[in-house]
mmCIF file of C-alpha atoms in Angstrom:
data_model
loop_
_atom_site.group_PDB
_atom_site.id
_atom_site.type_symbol
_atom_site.label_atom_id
_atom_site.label_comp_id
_atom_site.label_asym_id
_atom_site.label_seq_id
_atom_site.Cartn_x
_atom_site.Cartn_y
_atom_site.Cartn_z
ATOM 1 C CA UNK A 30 351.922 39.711 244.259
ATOM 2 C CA UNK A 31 349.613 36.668 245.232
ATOM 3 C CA UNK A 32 346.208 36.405 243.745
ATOM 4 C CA UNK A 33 344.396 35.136 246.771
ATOM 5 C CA UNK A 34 344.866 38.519 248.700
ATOM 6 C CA UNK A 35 341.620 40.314 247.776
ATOM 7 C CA UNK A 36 340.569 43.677 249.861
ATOM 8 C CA UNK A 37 337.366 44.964 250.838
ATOM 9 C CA UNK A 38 336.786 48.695 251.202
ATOM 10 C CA UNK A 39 333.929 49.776 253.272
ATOM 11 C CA UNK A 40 332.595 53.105 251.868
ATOM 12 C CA UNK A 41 328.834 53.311 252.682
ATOM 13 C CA UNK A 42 328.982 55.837 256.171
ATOM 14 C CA UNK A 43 327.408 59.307 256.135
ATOM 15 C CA UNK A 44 330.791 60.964 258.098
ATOM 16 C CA UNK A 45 327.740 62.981 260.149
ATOM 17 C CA UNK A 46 330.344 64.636 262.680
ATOM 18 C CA UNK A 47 332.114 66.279 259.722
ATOM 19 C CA UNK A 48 329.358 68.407 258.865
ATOM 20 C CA UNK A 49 328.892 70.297 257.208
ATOM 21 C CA UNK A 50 331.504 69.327 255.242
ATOM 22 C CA UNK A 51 330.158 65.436 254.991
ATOM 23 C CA UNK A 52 326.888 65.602 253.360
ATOM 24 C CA UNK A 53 324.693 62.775 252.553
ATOM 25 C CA UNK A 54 324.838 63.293 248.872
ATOM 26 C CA UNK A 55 329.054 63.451 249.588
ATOM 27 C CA UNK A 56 330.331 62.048 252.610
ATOM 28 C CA UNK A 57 333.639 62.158 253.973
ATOM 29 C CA UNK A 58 335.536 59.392 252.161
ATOM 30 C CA UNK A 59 335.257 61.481 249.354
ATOM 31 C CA UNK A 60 336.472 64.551 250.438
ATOM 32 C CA UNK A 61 340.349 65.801 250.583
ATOM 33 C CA UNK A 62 339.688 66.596 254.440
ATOM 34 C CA UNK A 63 343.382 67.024 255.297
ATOM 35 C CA UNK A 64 344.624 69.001 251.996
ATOM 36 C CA UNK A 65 346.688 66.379 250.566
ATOM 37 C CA UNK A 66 345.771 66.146 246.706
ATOM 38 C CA UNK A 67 343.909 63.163 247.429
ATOM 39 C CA UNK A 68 340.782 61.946 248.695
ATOM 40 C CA UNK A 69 340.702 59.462 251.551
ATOM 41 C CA UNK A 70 339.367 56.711 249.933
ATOM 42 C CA UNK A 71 341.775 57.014 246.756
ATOM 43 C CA UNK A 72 344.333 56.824 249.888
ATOM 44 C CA UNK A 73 343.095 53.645 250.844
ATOM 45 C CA UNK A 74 342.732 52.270 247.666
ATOM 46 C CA UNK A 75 345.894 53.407 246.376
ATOM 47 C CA UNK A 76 347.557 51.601 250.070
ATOM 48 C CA UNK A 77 345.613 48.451 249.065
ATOM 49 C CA UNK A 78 347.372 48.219 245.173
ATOM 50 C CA UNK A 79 350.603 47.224 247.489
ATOM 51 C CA UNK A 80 349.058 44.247 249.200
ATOM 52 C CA UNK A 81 346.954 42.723 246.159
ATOM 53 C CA UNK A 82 346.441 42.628 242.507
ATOM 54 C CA UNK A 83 344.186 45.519 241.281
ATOM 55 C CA UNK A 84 341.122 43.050 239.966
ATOM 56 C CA UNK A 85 341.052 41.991 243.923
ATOM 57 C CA UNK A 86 340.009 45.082 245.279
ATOM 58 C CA UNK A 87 336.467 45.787 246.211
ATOM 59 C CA UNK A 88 334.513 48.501 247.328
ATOM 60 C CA UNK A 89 331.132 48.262 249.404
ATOM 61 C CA UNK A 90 329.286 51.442 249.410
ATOM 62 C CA UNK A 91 325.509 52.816 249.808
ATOM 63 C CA UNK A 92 324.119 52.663 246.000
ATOM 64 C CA UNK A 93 324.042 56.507 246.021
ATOM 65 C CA UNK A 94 327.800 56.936 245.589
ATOM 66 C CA UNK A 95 328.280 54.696 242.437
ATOM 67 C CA UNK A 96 329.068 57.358 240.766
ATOM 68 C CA UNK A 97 331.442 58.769 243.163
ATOM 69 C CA UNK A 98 333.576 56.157 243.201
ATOM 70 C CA UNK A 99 333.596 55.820 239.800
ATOM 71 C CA UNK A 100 334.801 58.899 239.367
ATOM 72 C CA UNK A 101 336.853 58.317 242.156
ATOM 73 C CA UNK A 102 338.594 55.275 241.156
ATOM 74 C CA UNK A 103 338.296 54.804 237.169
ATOM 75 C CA UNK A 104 340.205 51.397 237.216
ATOM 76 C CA UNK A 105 337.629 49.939 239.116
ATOM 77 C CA UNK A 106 335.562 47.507 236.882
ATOM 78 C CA UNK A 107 331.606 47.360 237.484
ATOM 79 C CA UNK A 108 331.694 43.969 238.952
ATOM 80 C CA UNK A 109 334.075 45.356 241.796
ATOM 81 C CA UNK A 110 331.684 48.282 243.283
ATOM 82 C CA UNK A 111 329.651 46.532 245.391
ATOM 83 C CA UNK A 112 326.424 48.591 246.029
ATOM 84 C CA UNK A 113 324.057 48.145 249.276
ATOM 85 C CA UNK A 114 320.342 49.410 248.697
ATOM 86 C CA UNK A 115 320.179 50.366 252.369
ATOM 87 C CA UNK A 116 322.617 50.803 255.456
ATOM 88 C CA UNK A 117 322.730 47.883 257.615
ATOM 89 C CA UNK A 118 325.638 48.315 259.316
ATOM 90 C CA UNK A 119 328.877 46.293 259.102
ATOM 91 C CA UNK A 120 327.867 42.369 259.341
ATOM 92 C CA UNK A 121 325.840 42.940 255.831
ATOM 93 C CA UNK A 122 328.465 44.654 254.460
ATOM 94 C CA UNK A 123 331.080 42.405 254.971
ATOM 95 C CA UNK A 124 328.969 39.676 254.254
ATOM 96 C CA UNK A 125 328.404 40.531 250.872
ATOM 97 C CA UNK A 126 331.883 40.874 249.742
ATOM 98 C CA UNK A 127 333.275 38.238 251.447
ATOM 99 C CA UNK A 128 330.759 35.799 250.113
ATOM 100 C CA UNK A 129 331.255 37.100 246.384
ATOM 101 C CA UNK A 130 335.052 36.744 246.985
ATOM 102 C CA UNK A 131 334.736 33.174 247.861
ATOM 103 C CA UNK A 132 331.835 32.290 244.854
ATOM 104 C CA UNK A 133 335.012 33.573 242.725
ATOM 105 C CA UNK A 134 337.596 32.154 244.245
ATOM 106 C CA UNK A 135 337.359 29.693 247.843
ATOM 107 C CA UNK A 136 341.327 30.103 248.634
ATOM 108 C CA UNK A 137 341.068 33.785 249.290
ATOM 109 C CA UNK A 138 342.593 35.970 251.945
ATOM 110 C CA UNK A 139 340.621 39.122 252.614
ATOM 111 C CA UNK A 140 341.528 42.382 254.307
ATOM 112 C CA UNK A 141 338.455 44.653 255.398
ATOM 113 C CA UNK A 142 339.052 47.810 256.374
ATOM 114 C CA UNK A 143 337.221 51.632 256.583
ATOM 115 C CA UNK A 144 337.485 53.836 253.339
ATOM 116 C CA UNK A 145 337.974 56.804 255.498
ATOM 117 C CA UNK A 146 341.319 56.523 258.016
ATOM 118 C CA UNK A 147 344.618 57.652 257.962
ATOM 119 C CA UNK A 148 347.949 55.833 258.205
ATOM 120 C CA UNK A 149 351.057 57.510 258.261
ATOM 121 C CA UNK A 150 353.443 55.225 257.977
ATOM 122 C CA UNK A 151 352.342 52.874 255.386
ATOM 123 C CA UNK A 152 355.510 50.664 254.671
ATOM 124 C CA UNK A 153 354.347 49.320 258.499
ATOM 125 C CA UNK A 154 350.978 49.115 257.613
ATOM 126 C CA UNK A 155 351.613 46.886 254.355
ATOM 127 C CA UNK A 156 353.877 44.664 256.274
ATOM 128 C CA UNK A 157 351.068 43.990 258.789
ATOM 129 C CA UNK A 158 348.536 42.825 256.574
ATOM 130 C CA UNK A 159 351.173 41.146 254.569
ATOM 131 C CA UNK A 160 352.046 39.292 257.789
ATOM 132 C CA UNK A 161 347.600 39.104 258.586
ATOM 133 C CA UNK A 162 347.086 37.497 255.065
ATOM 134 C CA UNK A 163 349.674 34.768 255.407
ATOM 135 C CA UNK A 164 348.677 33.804 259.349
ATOM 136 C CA UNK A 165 344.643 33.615 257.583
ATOM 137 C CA UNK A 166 345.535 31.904 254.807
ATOM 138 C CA UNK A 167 346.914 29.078 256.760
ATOM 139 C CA UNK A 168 345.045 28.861 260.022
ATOM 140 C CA UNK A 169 341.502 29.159 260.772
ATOM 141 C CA UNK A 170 341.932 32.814 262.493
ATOM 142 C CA UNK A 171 339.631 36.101 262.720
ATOM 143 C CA UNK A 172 342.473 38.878 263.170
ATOM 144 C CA UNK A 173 341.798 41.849 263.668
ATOM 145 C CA UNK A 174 344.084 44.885 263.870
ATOM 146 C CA UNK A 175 344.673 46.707 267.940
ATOM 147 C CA UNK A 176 347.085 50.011 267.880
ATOM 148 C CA UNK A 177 349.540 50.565 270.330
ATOM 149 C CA UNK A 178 347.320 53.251 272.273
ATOM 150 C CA UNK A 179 349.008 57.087 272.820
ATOM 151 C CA UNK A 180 346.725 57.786 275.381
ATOM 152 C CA UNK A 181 343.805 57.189 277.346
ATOM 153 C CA UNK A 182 341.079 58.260 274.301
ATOM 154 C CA UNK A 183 337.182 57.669 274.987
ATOM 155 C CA UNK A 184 336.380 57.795 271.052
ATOM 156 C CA UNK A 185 337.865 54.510 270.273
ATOM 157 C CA UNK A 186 336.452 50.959 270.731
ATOM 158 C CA UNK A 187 339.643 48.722 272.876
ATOM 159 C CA UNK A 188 340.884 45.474 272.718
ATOM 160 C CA UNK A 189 342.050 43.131 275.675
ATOM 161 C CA UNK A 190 344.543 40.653 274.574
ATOM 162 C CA UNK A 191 345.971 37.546 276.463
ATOM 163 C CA UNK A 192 349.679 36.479 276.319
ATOM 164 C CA UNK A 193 348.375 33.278 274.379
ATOM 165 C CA UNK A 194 350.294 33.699 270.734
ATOM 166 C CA UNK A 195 350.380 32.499 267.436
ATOM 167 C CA UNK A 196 354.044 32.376 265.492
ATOM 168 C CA UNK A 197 354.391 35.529 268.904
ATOM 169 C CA UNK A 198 352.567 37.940 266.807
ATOM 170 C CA UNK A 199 349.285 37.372 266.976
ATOM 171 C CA UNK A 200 347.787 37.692 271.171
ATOM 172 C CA UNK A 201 344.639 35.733 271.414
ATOM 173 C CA UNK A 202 341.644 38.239 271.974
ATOM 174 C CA UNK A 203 339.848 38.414 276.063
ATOM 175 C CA UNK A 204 337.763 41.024 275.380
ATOM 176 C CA UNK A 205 336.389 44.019 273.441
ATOM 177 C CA UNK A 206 335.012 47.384 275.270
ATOM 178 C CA UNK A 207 333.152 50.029 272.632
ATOM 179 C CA UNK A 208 334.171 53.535 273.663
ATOM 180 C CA UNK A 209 334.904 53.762 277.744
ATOM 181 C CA UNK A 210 334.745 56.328 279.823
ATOM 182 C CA UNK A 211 337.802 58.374 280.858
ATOM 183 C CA UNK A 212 338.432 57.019 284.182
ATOM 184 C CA UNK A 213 338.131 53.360 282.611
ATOM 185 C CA UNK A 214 340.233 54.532 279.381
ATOM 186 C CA UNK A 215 343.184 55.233 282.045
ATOM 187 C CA UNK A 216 342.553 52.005 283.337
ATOM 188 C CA UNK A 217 342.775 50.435 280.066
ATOM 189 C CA UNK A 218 346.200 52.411 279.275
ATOM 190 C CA UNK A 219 347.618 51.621 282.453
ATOM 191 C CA UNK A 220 347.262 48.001 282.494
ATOM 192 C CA UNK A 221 349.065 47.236 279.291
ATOM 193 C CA UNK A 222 346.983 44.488 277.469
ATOM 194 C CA UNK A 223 345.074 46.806 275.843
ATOM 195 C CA UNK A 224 345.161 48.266 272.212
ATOM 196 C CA UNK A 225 342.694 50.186 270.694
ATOM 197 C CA UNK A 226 340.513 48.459 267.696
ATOM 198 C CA UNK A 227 340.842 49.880 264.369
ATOM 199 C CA UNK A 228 338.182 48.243 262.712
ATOM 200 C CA UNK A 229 340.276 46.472 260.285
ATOM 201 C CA UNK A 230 340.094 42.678 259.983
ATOM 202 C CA UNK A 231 341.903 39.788 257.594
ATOM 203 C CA UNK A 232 340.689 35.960 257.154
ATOM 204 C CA UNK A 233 340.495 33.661 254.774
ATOM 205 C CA UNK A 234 336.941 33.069 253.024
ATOM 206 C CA UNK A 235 336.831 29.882 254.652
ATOM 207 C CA UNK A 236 337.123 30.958 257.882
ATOM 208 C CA UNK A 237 334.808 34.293 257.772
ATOM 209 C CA UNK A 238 331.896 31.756 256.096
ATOM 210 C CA UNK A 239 331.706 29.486 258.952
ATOM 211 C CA UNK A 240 332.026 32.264 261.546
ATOM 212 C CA UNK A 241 328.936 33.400 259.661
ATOM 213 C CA UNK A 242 327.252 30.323 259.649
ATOM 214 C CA UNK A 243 328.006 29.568 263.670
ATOM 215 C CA UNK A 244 327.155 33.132 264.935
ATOM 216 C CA UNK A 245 324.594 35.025 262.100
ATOM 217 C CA UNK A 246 323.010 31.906 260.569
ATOM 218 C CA UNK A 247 320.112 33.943 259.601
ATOM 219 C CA UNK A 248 322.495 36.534 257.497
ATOM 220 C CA UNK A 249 324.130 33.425 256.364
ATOM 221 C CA UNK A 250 321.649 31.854 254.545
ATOM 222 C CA UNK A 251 321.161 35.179 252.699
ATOM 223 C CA UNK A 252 324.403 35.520 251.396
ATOM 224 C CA UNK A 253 324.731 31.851 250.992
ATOM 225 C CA UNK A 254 321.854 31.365 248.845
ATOM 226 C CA UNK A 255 323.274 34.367 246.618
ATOM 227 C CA UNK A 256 326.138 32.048 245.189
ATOM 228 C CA UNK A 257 324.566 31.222 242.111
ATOM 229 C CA UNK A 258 323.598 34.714 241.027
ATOM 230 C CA UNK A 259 327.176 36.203 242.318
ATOM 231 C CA UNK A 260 329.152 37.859 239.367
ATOM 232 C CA UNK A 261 325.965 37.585 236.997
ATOM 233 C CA UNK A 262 323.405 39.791 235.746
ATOM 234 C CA UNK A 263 321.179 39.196 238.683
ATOM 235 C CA UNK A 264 323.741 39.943 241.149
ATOM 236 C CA UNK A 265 322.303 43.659 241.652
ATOM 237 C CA UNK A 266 318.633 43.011 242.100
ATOM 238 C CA UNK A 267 319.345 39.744 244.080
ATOM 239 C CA UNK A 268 321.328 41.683 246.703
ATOM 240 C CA UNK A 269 318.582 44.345 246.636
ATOM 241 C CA UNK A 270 315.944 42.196 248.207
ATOM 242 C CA UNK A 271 318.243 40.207 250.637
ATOM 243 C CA UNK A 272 319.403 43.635 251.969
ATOM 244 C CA UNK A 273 315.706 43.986 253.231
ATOM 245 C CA UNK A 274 315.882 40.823 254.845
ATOM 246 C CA UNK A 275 319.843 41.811 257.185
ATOM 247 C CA UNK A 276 319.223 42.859 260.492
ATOM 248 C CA UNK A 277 321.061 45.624 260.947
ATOM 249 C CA UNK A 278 324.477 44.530 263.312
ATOM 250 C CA UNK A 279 327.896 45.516 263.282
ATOM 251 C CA UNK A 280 330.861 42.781 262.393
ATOM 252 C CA UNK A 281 332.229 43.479 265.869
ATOM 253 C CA UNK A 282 328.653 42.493 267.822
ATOM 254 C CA UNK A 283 327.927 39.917 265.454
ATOM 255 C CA UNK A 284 330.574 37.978 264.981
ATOM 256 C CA UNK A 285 333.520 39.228 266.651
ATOM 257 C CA UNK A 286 333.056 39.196 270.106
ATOM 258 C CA UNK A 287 331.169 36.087 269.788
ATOM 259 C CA UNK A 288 333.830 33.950 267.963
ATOM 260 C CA UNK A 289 336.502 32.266 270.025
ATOM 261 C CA UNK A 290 338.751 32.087 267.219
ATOM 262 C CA UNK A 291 339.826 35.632 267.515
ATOM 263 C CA UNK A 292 343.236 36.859 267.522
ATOM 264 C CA UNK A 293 345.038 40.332 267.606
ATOM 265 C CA UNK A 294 347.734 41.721 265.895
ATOM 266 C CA UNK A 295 349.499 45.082 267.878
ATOM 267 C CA UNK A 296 350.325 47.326 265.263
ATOM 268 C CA UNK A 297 351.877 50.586 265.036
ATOM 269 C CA UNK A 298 351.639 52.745 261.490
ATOM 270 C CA UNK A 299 349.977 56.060 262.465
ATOM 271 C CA UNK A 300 346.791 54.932 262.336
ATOM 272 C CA UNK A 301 344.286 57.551 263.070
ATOM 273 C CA UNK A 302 340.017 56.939 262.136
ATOM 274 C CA UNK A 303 339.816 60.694 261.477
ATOM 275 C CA UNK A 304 336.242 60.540 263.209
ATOM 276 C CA UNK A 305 335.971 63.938 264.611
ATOM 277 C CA UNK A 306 337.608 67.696 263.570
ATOM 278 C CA UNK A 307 339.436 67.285 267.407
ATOM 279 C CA UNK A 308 341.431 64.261 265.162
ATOM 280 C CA UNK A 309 342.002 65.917 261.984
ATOM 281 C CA UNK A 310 343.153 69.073 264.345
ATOM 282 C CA UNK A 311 345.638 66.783 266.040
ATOM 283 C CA UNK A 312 346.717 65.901 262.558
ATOM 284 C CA UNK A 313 347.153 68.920 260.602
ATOM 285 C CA UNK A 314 350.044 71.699 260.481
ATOM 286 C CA UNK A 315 349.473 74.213 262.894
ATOM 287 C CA UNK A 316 350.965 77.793 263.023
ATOM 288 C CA UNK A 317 352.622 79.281 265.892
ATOM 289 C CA UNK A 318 349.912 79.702 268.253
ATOM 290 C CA UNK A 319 348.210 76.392 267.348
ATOM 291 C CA UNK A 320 345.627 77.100 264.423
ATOM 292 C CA UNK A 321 344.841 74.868 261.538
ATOM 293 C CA UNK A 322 343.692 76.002 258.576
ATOM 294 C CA UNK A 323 342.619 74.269 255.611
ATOM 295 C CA UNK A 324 343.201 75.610 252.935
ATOM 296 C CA UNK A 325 345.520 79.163 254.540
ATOM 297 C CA UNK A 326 345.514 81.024 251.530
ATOM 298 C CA UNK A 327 342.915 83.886 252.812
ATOM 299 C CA UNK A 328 342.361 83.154 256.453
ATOM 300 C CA UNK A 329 343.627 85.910 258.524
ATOM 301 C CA UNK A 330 343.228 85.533 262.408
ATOM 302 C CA UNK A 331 344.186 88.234 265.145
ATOM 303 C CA UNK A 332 344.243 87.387 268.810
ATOM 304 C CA UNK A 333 343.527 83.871 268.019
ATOM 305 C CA UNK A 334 344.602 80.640 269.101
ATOM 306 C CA UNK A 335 343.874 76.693 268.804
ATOM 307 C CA UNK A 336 341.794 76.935 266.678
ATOM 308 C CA UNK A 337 340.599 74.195 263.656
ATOM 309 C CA UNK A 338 339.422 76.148 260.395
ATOM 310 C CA UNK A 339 338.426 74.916 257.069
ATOM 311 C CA UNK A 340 336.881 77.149 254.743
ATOM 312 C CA UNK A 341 335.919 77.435 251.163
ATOM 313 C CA UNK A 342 339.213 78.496 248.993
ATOM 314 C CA UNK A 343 337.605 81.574 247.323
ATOM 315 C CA UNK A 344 336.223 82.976 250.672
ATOM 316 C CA UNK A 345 338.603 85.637 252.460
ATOM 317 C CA UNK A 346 337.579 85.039 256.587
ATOM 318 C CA UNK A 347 338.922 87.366 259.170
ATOM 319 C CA UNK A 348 338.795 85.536 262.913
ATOM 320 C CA UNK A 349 339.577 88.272 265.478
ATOM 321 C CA UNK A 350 339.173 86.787 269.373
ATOM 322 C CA UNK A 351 338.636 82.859 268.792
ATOM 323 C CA UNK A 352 340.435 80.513 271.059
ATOM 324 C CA UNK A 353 339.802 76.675 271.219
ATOM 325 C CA UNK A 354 336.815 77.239 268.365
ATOM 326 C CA UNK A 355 335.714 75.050 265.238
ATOM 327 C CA UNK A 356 334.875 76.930 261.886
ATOM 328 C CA UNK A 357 334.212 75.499 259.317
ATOM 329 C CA UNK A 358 331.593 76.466 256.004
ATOM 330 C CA UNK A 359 330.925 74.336 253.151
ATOM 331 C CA UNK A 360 327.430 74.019 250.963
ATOM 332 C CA UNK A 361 326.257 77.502 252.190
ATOM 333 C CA UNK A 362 326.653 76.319 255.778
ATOM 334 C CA UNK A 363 328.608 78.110 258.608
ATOM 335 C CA UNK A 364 329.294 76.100 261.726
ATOM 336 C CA UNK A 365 331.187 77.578 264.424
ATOM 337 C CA UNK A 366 331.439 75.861 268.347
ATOM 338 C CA UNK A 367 334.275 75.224 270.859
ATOM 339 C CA UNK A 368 336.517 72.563 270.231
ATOM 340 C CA UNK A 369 335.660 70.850 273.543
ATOM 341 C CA UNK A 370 332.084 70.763 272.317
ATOM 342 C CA UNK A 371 332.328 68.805 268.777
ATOM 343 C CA UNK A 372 330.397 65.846 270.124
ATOM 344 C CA UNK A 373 327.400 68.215 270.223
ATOM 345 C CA UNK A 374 327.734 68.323 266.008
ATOM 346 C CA UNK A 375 325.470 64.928 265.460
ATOM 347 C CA UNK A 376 322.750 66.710 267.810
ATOM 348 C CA UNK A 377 322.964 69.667 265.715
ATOM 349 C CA UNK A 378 322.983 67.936 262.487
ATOM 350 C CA UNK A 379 319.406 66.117 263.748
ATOM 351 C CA UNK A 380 318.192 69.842 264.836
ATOM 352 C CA UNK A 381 318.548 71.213 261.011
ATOM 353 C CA UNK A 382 317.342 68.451 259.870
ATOM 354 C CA UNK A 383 314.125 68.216 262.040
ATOM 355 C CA UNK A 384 313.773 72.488 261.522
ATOM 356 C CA UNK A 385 314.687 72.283 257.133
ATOM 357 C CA UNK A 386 314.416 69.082 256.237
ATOM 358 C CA UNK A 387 317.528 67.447 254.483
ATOM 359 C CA UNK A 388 318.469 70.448 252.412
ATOM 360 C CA UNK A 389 321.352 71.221 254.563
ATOM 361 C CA UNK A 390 322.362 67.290 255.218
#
């Protein structure tokens, strides 16, 4: 296994549209959403002990889930939990741990990627950032992962790619489009050059450094000046106070679609972001007349059909009449609304909060 592959898990995000499920005090990436024994960052880390040596892995996550992911992931070493006081977005986030990757060690490869997505076919996932890590470690590329798209979906960000390649793997980037409409999704689908962005992204320290230093300078200098305190005792409160000073950007607007540098690797492992119930409904097992339930053991549903359900274990539910519905109760919460209406959940999740405050978030 080579010791200059190093991985980043993000692991700050809220998960909002999986309430109420995905609290603030336990978001998503914590939770065993699709019933599998596991939670879905122990999935990712777990994926990520194939690519690089243990010690390399690194999780960034909001300082309130320390102890989560402690619990979560006992090997993990103090020095490897990267904690942000505040959310900032991506730039910060992958500024930090790329930075303290290449105080420790200036020949790194890194892999980024979500704490929170699924891939089903992970010997083709492994192979690609195999493949990512050795194209970064010896050019000076941003690469990014694009999925061969299944359809003409408006919740994903896409990627244009030109037939400009490097070793015919790797399609320079044109352009990137953040969620399109429907009729420009079909477009998209139709004209073949586009994949859809996963969010994951591999480079060498090098190379990420001076794309901060061309494109954020300002974030730069913040991270940069952090070098001597990186893997010491005044790592934590350092970090605090240059949080305060990180605009708040994403990777993608910040560096990105700025760089001209960027390349694109089409992938296809069963990726899937898991962003909405409508995703983890496409996902799950489904009976005979197309209901999910997680977990089955004492749902029983007459005259009902389509339907996504995840309820507490203990709690015996009856569903007489539901077609194309959401259910779903967790922390004494009870959500119910038509599938075709999930985008609606953030709203709702700002209405409790403005009406009760954040007991229910």
């Amino acid at each position: 296994m080579n010791k200059n592959y190093y991985a980043i898990i993000m692991a700050g995000g809220i998960g909002s549209r999986f309430w109420p499920i995905s609290r603030t005090s336990h978001p998503k990436q914590f939770i065993d959403i699709l019933g599998t024994g596991k939670t879905l960052i122990q999935n990712t880390y777990d994926r990520f002990l194939k690519v690089c040596p243990k010690e390399n892995i690194y999780v960034v996550t909001n300082d309130i889930y320390t102890d989560l992911v402690k619990a979560q992931l006992p090997d993990m070493a103090d020095q490897q939990i990267l904690t942000e006081p505040v959310m900032r977005n991506t730039a910060p986030c992958v500024a930090y741990g790329c930075f303290k990757i290449e105080s420790l060690n200036p020949d790194a490869a890194i892999v980024v990627a979500p704490s929170d997505h699924l891939i089903l076919n992970e010997t083709a996932f492994i192979a690609a950032i195999e493949k990512s890590l050795e194209a970064a470690s010896k050019n000076d590329l941003l690469i990014t992962l694009g999925i061969q798209p299944s359809r003409p979906d408006t919740g994903y960000g896409y990627i244009q790619y030109t037939s400009n390649t490097l070793h015919n793997d790797f399609h320079k980037v044109k352009t990137f489009t953040e969620k399109p409409t429907l009729e420009i999704a079909k477009t998209f689908i139709q004209s073949g050059d586009f994949l859809w962005n996963a969010g994951i992204f591999v480079w060498s320290a090098k190379s990420i450094v001076k794309a901060f230093a061309q494109h954020l300078p300002d974030m730069n200098e913040i991270f940069a000046e952090a070098r001597p305190v990186y893997n010491t005792g005044s790592e934590k409160s350092h970090i605090n106070k240059a949080y305060l000073q990180c605009t708040n950007i994403s990777i993608d607007y910040g560096i990105m679609e700025k760089a001209d540098n960027v390349y694109v690797l089409p992938s296809e492992f069963g990726w899937s972001d898991l962003g909405t119930w409508a995703s983890i409904y496409e996902l799950a097992e489904k009976d005979y007349v197309g209901n999910a339930v997680i977990p089955s053991e004492k749902v029983i549903m007459y005259d009902s059909s389509n339907c996504m359900v995840n309820v507490p274990e203990e709690k015996l539910v009856i569903l007489q009449g539901l077609h194309d519905f959401i259910v779903v109760e967790s922390n004494n919460t009870l959500l119910i609304c038509p599938r075709d209406q999930e985008q609606n959940v953030k709203k709702v999740v700002a209405d409790v909060k403005q009406k009760f405050g954040t007991k229910y978030i």
